[in-house]
Coordinates of C-alpha atoms and ligand atoms in Angstrom, one line a residue:
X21 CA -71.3 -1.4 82.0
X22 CA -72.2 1.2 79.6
X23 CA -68.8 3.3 80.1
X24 CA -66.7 0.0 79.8
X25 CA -69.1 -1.2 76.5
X26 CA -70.5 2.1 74.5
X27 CA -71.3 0.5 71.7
X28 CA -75.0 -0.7 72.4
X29 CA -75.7 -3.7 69.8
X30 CA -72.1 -5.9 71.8
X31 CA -73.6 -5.3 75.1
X32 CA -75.7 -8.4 74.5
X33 CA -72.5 -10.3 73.8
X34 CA -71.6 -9.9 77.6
X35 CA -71.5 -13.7 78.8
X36 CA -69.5 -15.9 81.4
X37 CA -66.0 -17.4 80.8
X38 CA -67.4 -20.8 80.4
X39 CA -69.3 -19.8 77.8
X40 CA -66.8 -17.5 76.1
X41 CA -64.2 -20.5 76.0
X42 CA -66.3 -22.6 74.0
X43 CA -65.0 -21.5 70.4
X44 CA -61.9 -22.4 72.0
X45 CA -61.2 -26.5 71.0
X46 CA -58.0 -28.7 70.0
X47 CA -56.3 -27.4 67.3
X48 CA -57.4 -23.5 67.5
X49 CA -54.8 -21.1 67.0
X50 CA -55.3 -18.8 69.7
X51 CA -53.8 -15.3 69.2
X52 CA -53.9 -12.9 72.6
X53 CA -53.1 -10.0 73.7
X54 CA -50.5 -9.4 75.7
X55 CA -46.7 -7.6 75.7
X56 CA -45.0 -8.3 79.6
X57 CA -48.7 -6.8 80.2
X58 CA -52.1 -6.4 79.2
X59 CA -52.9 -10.0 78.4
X60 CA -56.3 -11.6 79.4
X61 CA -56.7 -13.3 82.5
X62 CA -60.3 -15.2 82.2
X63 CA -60.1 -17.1 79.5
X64 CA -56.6 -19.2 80.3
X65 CA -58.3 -20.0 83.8
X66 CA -61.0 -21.5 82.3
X67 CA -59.0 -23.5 79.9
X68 CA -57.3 -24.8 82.6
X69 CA -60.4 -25.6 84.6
X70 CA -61.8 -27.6 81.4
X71 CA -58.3 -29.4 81.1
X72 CA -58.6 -30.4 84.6
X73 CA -62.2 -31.8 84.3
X74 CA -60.5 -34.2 81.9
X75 CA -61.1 -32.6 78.5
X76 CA -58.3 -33.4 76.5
X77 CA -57.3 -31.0 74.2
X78 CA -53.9 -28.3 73.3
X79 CA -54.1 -25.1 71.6
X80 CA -51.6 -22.9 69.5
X81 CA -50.5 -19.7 71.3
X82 CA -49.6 -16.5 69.3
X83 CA -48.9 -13.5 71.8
X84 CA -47.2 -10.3 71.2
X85 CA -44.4 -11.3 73.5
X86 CA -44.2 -12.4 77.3
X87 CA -46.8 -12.5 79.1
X88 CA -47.2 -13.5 82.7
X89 CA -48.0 -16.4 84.7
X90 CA -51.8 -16.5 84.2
X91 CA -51.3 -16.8 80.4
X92 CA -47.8 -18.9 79.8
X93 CA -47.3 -20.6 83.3
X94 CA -50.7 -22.2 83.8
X95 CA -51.1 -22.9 80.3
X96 CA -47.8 -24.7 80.0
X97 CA -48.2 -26.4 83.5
X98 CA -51.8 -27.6 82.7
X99 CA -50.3 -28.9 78.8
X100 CA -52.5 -27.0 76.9
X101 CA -49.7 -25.8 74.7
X102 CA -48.6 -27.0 71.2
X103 CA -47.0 -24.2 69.8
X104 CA -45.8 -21.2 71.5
X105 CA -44.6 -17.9 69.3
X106 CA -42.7 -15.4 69.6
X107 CA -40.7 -14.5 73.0
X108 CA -42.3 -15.8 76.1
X109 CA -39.8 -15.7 79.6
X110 CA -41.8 -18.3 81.6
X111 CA -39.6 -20.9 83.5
X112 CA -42.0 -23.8 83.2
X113 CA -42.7 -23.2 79.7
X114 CA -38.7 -22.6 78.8
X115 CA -38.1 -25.9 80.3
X116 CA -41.1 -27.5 78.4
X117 CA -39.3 -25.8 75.0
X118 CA -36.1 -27.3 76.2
X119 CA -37.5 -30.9 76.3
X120 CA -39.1 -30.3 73.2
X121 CA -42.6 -30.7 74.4
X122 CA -44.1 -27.0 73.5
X123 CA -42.5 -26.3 69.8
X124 CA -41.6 -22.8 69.5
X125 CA -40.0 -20.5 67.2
X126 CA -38.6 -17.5 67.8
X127 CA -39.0 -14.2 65.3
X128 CA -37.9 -10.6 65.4
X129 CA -41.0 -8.7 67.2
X130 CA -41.6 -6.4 64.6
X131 CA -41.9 -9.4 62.1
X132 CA -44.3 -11.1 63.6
X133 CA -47.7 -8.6 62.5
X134 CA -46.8 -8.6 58.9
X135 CA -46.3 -12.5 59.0
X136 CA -49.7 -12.8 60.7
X137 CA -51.0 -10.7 57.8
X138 CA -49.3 -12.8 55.0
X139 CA -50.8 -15.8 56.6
X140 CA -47.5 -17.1 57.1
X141 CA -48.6 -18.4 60.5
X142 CA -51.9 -19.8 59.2
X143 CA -55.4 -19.9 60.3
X144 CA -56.3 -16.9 62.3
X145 CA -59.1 -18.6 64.5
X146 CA -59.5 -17.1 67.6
X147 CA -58.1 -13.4 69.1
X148 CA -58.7 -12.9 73.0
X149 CA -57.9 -9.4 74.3
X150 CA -57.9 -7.3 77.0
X151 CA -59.5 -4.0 76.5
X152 CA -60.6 -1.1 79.0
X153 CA -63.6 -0.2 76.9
X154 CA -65.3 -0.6 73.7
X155 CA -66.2 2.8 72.3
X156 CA -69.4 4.5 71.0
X157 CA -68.3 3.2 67.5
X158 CA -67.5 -0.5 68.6
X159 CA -63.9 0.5 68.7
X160 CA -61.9 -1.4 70.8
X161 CA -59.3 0.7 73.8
X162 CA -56.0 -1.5 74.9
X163 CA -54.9 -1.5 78.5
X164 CA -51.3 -1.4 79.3
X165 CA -50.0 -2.6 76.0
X166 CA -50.5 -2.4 72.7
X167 CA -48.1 -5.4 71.2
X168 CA -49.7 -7.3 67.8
X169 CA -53.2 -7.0 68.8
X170 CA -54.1 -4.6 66.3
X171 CA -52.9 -7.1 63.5
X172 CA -54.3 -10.2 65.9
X173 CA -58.1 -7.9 65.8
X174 CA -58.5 -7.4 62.5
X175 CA -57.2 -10.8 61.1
X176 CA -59.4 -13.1 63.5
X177 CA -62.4 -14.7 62.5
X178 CA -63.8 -14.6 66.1
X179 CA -63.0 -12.3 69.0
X180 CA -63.1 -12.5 72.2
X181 CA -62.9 -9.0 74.7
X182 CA -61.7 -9.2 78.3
X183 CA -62.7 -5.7 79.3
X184 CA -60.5 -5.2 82.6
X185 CA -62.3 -3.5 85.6
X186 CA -59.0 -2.5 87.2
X187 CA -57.9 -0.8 84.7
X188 CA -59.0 3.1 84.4
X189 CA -59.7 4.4 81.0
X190 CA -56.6 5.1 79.3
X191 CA -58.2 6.8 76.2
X192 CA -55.8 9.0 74.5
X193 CA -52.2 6.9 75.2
X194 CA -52.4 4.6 72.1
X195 CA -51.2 5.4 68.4
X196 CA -52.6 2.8 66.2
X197 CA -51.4 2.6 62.7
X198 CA -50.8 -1.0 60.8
X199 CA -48.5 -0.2 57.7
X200 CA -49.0 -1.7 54.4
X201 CA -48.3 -4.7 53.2
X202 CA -45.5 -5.7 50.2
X203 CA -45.8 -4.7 47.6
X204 CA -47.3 -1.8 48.1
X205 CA -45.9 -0.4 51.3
X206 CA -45.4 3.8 51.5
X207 CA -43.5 5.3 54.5
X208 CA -43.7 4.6 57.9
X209 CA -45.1 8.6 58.6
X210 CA -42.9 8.5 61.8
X211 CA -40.3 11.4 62.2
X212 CA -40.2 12.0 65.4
X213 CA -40.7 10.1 68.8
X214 CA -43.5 11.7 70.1
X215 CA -45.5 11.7 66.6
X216 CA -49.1 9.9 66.9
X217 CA -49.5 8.8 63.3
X218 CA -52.4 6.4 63.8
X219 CA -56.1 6.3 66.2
X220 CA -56.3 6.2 69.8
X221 CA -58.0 2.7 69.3
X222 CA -58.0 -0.6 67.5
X223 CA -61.3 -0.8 64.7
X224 CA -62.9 -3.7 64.9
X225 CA -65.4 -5.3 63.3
X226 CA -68.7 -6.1 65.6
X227 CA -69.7 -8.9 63.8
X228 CA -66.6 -10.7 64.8
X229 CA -67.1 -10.4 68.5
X230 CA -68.7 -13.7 69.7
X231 CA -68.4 -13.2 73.7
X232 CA -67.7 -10.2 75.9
X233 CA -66.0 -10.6 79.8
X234 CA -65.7 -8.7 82.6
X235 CA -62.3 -8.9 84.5
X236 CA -61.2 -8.1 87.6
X237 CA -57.7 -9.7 87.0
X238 CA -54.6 -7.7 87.6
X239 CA -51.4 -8.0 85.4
X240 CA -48.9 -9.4 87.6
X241 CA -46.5 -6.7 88.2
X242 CA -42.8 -7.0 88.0
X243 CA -40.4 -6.3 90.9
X244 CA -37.4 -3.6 90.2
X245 CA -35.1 -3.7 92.4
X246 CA -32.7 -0.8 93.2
X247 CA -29.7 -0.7 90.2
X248 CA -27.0 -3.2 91.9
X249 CA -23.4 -2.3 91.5
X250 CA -22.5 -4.0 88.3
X251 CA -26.1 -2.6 86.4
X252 CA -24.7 1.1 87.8
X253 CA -21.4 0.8 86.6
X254 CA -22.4 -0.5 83.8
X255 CA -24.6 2.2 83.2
X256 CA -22.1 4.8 84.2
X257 CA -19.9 3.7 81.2
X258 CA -22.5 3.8 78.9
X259 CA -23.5 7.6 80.1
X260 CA -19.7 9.0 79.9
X261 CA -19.4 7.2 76.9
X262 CA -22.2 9.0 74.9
X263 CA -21.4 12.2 76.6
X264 CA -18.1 11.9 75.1
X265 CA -19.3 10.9 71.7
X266 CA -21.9 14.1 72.0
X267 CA -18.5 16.8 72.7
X268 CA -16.5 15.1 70.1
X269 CA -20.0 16.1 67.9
X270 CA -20.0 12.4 67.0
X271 CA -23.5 11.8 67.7
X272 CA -26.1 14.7 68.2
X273 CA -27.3 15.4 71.6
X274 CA -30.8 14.5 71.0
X275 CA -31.2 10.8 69.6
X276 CA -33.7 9.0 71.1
X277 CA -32.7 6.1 73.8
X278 CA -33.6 2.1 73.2
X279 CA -32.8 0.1 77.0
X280 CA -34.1 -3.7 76.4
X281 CA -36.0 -4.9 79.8
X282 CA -33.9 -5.3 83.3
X283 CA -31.9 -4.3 85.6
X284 CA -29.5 -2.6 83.3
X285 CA -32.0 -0.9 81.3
X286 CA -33.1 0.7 84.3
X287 CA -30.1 1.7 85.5
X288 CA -29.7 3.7 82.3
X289 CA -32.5 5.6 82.9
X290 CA -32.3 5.9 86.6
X291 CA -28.6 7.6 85.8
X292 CA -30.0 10.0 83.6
X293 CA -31.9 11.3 86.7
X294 CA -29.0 12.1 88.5
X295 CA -27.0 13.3 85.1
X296 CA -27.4 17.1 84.8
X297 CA -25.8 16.4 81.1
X298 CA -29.2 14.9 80.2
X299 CA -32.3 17.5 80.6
X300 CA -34.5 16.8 77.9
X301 CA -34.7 13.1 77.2
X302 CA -36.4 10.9 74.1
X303 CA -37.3 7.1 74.6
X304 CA -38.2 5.2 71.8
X305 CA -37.8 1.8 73.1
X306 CA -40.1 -1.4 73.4
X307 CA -41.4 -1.9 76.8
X308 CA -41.2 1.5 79.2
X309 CA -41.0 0.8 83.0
X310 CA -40.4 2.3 86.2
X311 CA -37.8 5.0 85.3
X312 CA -39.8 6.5 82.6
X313 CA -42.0 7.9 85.2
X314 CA -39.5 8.9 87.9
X315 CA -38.0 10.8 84.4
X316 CA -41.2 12.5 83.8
X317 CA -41.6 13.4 87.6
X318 CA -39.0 15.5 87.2
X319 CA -39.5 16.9 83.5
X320 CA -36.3 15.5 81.9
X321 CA -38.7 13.0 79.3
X322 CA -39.8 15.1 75.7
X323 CA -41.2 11.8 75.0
X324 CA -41.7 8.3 75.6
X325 CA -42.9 5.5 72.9
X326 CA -43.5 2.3 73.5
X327 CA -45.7 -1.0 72.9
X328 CA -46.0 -1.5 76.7
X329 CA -46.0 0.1 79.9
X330 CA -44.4 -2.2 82.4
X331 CA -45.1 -1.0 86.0
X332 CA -44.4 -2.2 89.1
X333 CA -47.4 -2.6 91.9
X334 CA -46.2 1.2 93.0
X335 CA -45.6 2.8 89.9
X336 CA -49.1 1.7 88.5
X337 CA -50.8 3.0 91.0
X338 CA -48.9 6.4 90.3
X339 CA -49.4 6.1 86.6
X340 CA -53.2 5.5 86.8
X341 CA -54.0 8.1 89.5
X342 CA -52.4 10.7 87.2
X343 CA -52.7 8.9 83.7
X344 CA -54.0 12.8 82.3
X345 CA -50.4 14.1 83.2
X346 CA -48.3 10.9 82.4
X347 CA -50.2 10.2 79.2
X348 CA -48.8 14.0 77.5
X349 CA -45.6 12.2 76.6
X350 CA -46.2 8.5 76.6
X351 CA -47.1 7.1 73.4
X352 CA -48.1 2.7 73.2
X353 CA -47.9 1.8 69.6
X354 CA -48.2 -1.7 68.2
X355 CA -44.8 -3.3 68.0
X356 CA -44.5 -3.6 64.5
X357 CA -44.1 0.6 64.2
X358 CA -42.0 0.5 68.1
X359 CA -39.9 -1.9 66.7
X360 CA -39.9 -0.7 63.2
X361 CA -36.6 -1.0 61.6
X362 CA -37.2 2.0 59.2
X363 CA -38.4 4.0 62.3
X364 CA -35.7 3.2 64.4
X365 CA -32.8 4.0 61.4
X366 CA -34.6 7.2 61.0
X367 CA -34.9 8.3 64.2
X368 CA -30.9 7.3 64.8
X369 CA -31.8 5.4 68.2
X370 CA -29.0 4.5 70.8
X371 CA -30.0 0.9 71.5
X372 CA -29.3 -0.5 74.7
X373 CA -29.9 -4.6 74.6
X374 CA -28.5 -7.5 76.9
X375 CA -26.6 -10.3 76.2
X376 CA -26.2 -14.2 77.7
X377 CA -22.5 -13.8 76.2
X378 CA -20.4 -11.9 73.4
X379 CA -17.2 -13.2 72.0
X380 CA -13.7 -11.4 71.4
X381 CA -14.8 -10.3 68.1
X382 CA -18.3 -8.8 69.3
X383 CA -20.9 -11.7 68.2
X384 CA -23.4 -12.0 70.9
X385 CA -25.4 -14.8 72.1
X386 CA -29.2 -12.5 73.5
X387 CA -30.6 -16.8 73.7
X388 CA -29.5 -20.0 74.4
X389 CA -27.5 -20.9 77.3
X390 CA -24.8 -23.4 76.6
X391 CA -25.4 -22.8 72.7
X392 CA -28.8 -25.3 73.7
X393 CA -31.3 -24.3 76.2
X394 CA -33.6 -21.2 75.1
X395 CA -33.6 -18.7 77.7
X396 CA -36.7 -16.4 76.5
X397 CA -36.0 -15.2 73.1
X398 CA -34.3 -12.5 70.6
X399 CA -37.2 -10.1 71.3
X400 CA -36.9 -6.8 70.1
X401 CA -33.1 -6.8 70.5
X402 CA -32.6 -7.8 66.5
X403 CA -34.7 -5.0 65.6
X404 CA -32.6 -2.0 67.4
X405 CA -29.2 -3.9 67.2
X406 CA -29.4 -3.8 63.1
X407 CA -31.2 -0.4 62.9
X408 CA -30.1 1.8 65.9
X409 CA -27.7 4.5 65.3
X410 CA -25.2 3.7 68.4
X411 CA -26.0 -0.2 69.6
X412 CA -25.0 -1.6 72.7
X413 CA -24.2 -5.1 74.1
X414 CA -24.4 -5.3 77.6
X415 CA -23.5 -7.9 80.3
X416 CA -22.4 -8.6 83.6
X417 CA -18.6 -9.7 83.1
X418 CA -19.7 -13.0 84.7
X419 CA -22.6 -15.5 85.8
X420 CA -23.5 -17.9 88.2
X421 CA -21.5 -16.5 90.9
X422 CA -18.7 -16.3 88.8
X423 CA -18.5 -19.7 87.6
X424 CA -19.1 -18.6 83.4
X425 CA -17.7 -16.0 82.1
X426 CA -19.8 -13.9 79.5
X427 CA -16.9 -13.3 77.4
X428 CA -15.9 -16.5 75.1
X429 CA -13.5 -16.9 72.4
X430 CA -16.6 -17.9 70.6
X431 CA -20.2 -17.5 71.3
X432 CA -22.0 -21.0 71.4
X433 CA -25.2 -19.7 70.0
X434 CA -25.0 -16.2 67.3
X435 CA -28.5 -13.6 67.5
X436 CA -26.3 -10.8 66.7
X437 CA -23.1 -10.5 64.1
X438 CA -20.2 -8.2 65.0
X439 CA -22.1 -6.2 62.7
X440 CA -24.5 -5.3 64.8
X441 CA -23.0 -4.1 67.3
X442 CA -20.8 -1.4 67.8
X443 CA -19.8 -1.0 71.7
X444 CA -19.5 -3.7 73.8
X445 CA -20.2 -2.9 77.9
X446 CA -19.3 -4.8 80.9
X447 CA -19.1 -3.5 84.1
X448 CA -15.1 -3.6 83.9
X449 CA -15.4 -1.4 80.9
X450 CA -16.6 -0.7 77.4
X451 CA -15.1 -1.1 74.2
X452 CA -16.2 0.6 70.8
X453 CA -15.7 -1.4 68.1
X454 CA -16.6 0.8 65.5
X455 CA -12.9 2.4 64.4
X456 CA -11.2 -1.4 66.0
X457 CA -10.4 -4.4 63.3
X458 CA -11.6 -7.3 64.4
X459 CA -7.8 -8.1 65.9
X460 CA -8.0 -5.0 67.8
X461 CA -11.5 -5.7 68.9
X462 CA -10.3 -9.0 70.6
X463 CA -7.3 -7.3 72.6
X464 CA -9.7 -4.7 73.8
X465 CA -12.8 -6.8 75.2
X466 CA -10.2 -9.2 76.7
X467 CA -8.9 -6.7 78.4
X468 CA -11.1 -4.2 79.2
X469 CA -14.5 -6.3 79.3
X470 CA -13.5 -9.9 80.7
X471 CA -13.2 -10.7 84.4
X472 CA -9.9 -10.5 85.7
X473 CA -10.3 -14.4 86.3
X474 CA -10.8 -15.3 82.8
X475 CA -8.6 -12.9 81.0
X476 CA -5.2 -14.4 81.1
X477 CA -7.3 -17.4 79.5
X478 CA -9.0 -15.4 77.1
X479 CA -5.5 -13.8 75.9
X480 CA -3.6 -16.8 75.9
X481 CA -6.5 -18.6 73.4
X482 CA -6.2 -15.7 71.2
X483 CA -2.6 -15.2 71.5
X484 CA -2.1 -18.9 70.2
X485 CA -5.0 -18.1 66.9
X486 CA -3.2 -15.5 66.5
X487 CA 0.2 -17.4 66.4
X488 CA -1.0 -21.0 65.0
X489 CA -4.0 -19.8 62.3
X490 CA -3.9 -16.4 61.6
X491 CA -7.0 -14.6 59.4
X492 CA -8.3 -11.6 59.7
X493 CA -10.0 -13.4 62.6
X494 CA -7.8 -16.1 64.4
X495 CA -9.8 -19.0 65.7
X496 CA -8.3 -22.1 66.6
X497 CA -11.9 -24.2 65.4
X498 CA -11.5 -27.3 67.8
X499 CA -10.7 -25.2 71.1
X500 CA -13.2 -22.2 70.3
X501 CA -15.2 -23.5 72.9
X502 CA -12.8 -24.7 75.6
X503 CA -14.4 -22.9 78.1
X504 CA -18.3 -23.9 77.5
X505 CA -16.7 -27.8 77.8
X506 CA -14.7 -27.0 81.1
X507 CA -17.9 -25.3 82.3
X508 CA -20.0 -28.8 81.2
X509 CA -17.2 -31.1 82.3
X510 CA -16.8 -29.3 85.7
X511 CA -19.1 -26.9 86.4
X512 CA -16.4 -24.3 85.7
X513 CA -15.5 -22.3 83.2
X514 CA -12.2 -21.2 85.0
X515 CA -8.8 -23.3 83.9
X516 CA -7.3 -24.2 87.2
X517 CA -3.3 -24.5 86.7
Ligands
0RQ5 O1 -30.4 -17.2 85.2 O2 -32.6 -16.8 86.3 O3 -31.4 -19.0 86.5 O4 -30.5 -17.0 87.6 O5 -29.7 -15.9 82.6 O6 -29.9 -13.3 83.6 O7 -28.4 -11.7 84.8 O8 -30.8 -12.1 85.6 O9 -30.2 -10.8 83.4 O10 -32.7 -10.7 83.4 O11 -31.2 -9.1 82.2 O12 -31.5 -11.4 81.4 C1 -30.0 -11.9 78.0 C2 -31.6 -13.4 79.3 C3 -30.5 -11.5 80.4 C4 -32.3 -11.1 78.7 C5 -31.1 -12.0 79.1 C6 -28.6 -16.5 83.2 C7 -28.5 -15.9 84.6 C8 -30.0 -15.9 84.9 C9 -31.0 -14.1 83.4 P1 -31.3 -17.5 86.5 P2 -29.8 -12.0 84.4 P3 -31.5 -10.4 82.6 C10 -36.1 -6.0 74.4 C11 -34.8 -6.6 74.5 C12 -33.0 -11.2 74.9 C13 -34.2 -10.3 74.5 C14 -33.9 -8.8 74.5 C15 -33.0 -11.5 77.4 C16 -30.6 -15.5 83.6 O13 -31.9 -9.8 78.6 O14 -33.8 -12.4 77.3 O15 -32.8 -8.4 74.6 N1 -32.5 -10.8 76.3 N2 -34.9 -8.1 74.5 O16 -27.8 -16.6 85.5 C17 -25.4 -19.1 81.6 C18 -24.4 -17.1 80.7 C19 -25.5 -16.4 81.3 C20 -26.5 -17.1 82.0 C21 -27.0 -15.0 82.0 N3 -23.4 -16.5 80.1 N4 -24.4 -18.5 80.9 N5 -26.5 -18.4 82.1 N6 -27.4 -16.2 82.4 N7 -25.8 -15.1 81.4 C22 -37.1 -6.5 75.4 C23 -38.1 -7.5 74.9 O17 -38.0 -8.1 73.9 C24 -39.4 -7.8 75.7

């Protein structure tokens, strides 16, 4: 108790979930920690228990983005939730978005802080965080992530500590530093990845905290499975391509790397382990997983920055056992400065970010299948598709077993313009847009991105734009999405005959 809470005058304020819950009632905005990991575990159980007695109440959730089943899932399934902000990836609560029974908005990541700030999202009632301890000082020490708690902390009128048991202290791995505000913000002080600009905790102020927990909660750990075909050759494209880029002295060879989260992203990484053109590596992404370890292992990471450290069950164990040799070049930042887009333009990152689908002219669809149904959210993908130095769309040429294609003559849903994005990766090729006009750009991704099954499709759509509008980018408006209706109509997006 007294390594987990230094700070002698909170240690009375160690209570029981039940009683902790209590400033929680209908109508409180509830902002948690929480980024893919590190959220709180205690106190969604026990609003579920309370819902379950009977008690009727719903609450609005603020988080820093997804967090796992023990936040989202039982919360959604036990319709606690009003209003849900920013990216969450939770199947239950996506379907209860879809039907219009949990509102939800989705901003860019690094917006989100700032906005709380502003007040833009209104009453900052309640934070709930996880912590690994409070310090001498009443300081408060994240766990796995650091995400918009910092922000969350210091503009809550009450807080609320989960202080996790199973997590080791991990003093020394955060950089905490909130920016100024408009009008009177200064510089970012970030010039290169591995810079700590800020403290290795988030202040806050005693007097706020109204319960203190002990967890023995685990985040729920992702599964990564070994890179399949299409993620390596998608992956293999990307590493020739920037190779190439670096002889032709294009790029330098030392900008730091963006991947969003997945199997692609790690594929990325996992190929620069192998890549003996790649020995001394930068990440200054948004959520660090697996790879950036096995990178380390072998000494080919400078540095790694982040505002989480997504591990699987295997990897975390690693990570904590040897947290004093791992934390030397991992750096967990709030996601306002990981995802800062002054940061990330003057860094010059190569940003690596999935897509649903991209059209021939390079607009990409990163959220709603069918143009309708959210899938998660834009994430951090905005904020290192408009600032990165190289940015990346990637995709599997296909989904559902080959039923869609994610190439479109136009996307049915737009999160990033053409100019966003200069390359364009599918596991059939890449094409960079940059030196292409948009006609050019068209021809290329039809033919070197598209599945085979969909091209002659693709080309004969554009062919007739082409031939029957014309413009600097041919669209025949009523057919643009022929291939989105076949898939609706027939469960198909292929044109049989
Ligand atoms: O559906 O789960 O029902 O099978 O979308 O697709 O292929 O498993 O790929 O997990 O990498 O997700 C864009 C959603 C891709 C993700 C997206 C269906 C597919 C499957 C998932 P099922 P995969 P991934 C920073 C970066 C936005 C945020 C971002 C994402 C499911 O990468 O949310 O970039 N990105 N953040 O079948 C219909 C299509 C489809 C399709 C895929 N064209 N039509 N369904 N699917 N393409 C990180 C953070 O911000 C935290």
């Amino acid at each position: 108790l007294t390594d987990r809470v230094r700070f002698k005058p909170l240690q009375d304020k160690i209570t029981d979930a039940v009683t902790a819950a209590k400033h929680i009632a209908d109508g409180t905005n509830l902002f948690i920690s929480g980024f893919t990991a590190g959220y709180p575990k205690l106190i969604p159980q026990e609003l579920v228990r309370r819902a379950e007695s009977g008690e009727q109440f719903k609450i609005n959730l603020f988080a820093g983005a997804s967090t796992g089943d023990m936040v989202d899932g039982i919360l959604a399934r036990a319709n606690l939730v009003a209003w849900r902000r920013p990216y969450m990836s939770d199947k239950f609560m996506r379907q209860e978005i879809n039907l219009g029974k949990i509102s939800f908005k989705d901003d860019h990541l690094s917006q989100l802080s700032a906005k709380v700030r502003a007040g833009e999202w209104g009453r900052c009632d309640v934070a709930v965080v996880e912590a690994a301890a409070i310090t001498e000082k009443g300081h408060l020490i994240p766990t796995m992530s650091v995400g918009n708690t910092p922000t969350y902390m210091r503009e809550a009128k009450k807080i609320i500590v989960e202080i996790s048991e199973s997590s080791p202290l991990q003093e020394g791995i955060h950089d905490i530093f909130i920016p100024e505000d408009p009008p009177y913000r200064t510089p970012i002080p970030l010039y290169r990845t591995a810079d700590r600009i800020g403290k290795p905790f988030i202040d806050m102020n005693p007097d706020r905290v109204v319960a203190i927990l002990f967890s023995t909660e685990k985040d729920h750990c992702p599964i990564f499975m070994p890179p399949d075909s299409n993620s390596k050759r998608i992956a293999e494209h990307i590493l020739e391509f920037v190779q190439h880029e670096i002889k032709k002295d294009r790029i330098p060879p030392s900008l730091p790397w963006q991947a969003g989260v997945g199997d692609v992203a790690n594929a990325v990484l996992s190929g620069f382990i192998e890549d003996k053109n790649f020995s001394s590596i930068d990440i200054y992404s948004e959520v660090l997983q697996d790879s950036v370890l096995d990178l380390i292992d072998i000494g080919k990471i400078r540095a790694a920055s982040g505002s989480a450290l997504t591990l699987s069950e295997k990897a975390r164990a690693r990570f904590f056992n040897e947290i004093y040799r791992y934390q030397e070049k991992i750096v967990l930042r709030p996601v306002e400065i990981s995802n800062s887009p002054e940061v990330i333009r003057r860094l010059g990152v190569i940003a690596i970010n999935t897509a649903i689908e991209i059209d021939i002219y390079g607009q990409v669809n990163s959220t709603h299948v069918m143009g309708t149904q959210l899938m998660n959210g834009i994430g951090g993908s905005g904020d290192f598709m408009r600032n990165g130095a190289l940015t990346m769309m990637v995709t599997p040429s296909t989904a559902k077993g080959g039923m869609i294609s994610a190439i479109v003559p136009m996307v049915s849903h737009v999160d990033h313009s053409e100019h966003s994005v200069d390359v364009v990766v599918t596991e059939y090729g890449l094409v960079d847009t940059r030196p292409l006009t948009p006609r050019q750009v068209a021809e290329q991704i039809i033919h070197k991105c598209a599945h085979p099954d969909f091209r002659d499709q693709l080309w004969d759509y554009f062919q007739r734009a082409v031939k029957e509008r014309g413009g600097h980018e041919p669209h025949i408006l009523e057919k643009s999405f022929f291939m989105h209706q076949l898939f609706m109509e027939k469960g198909d997006m292929r044109q049989k005959g």
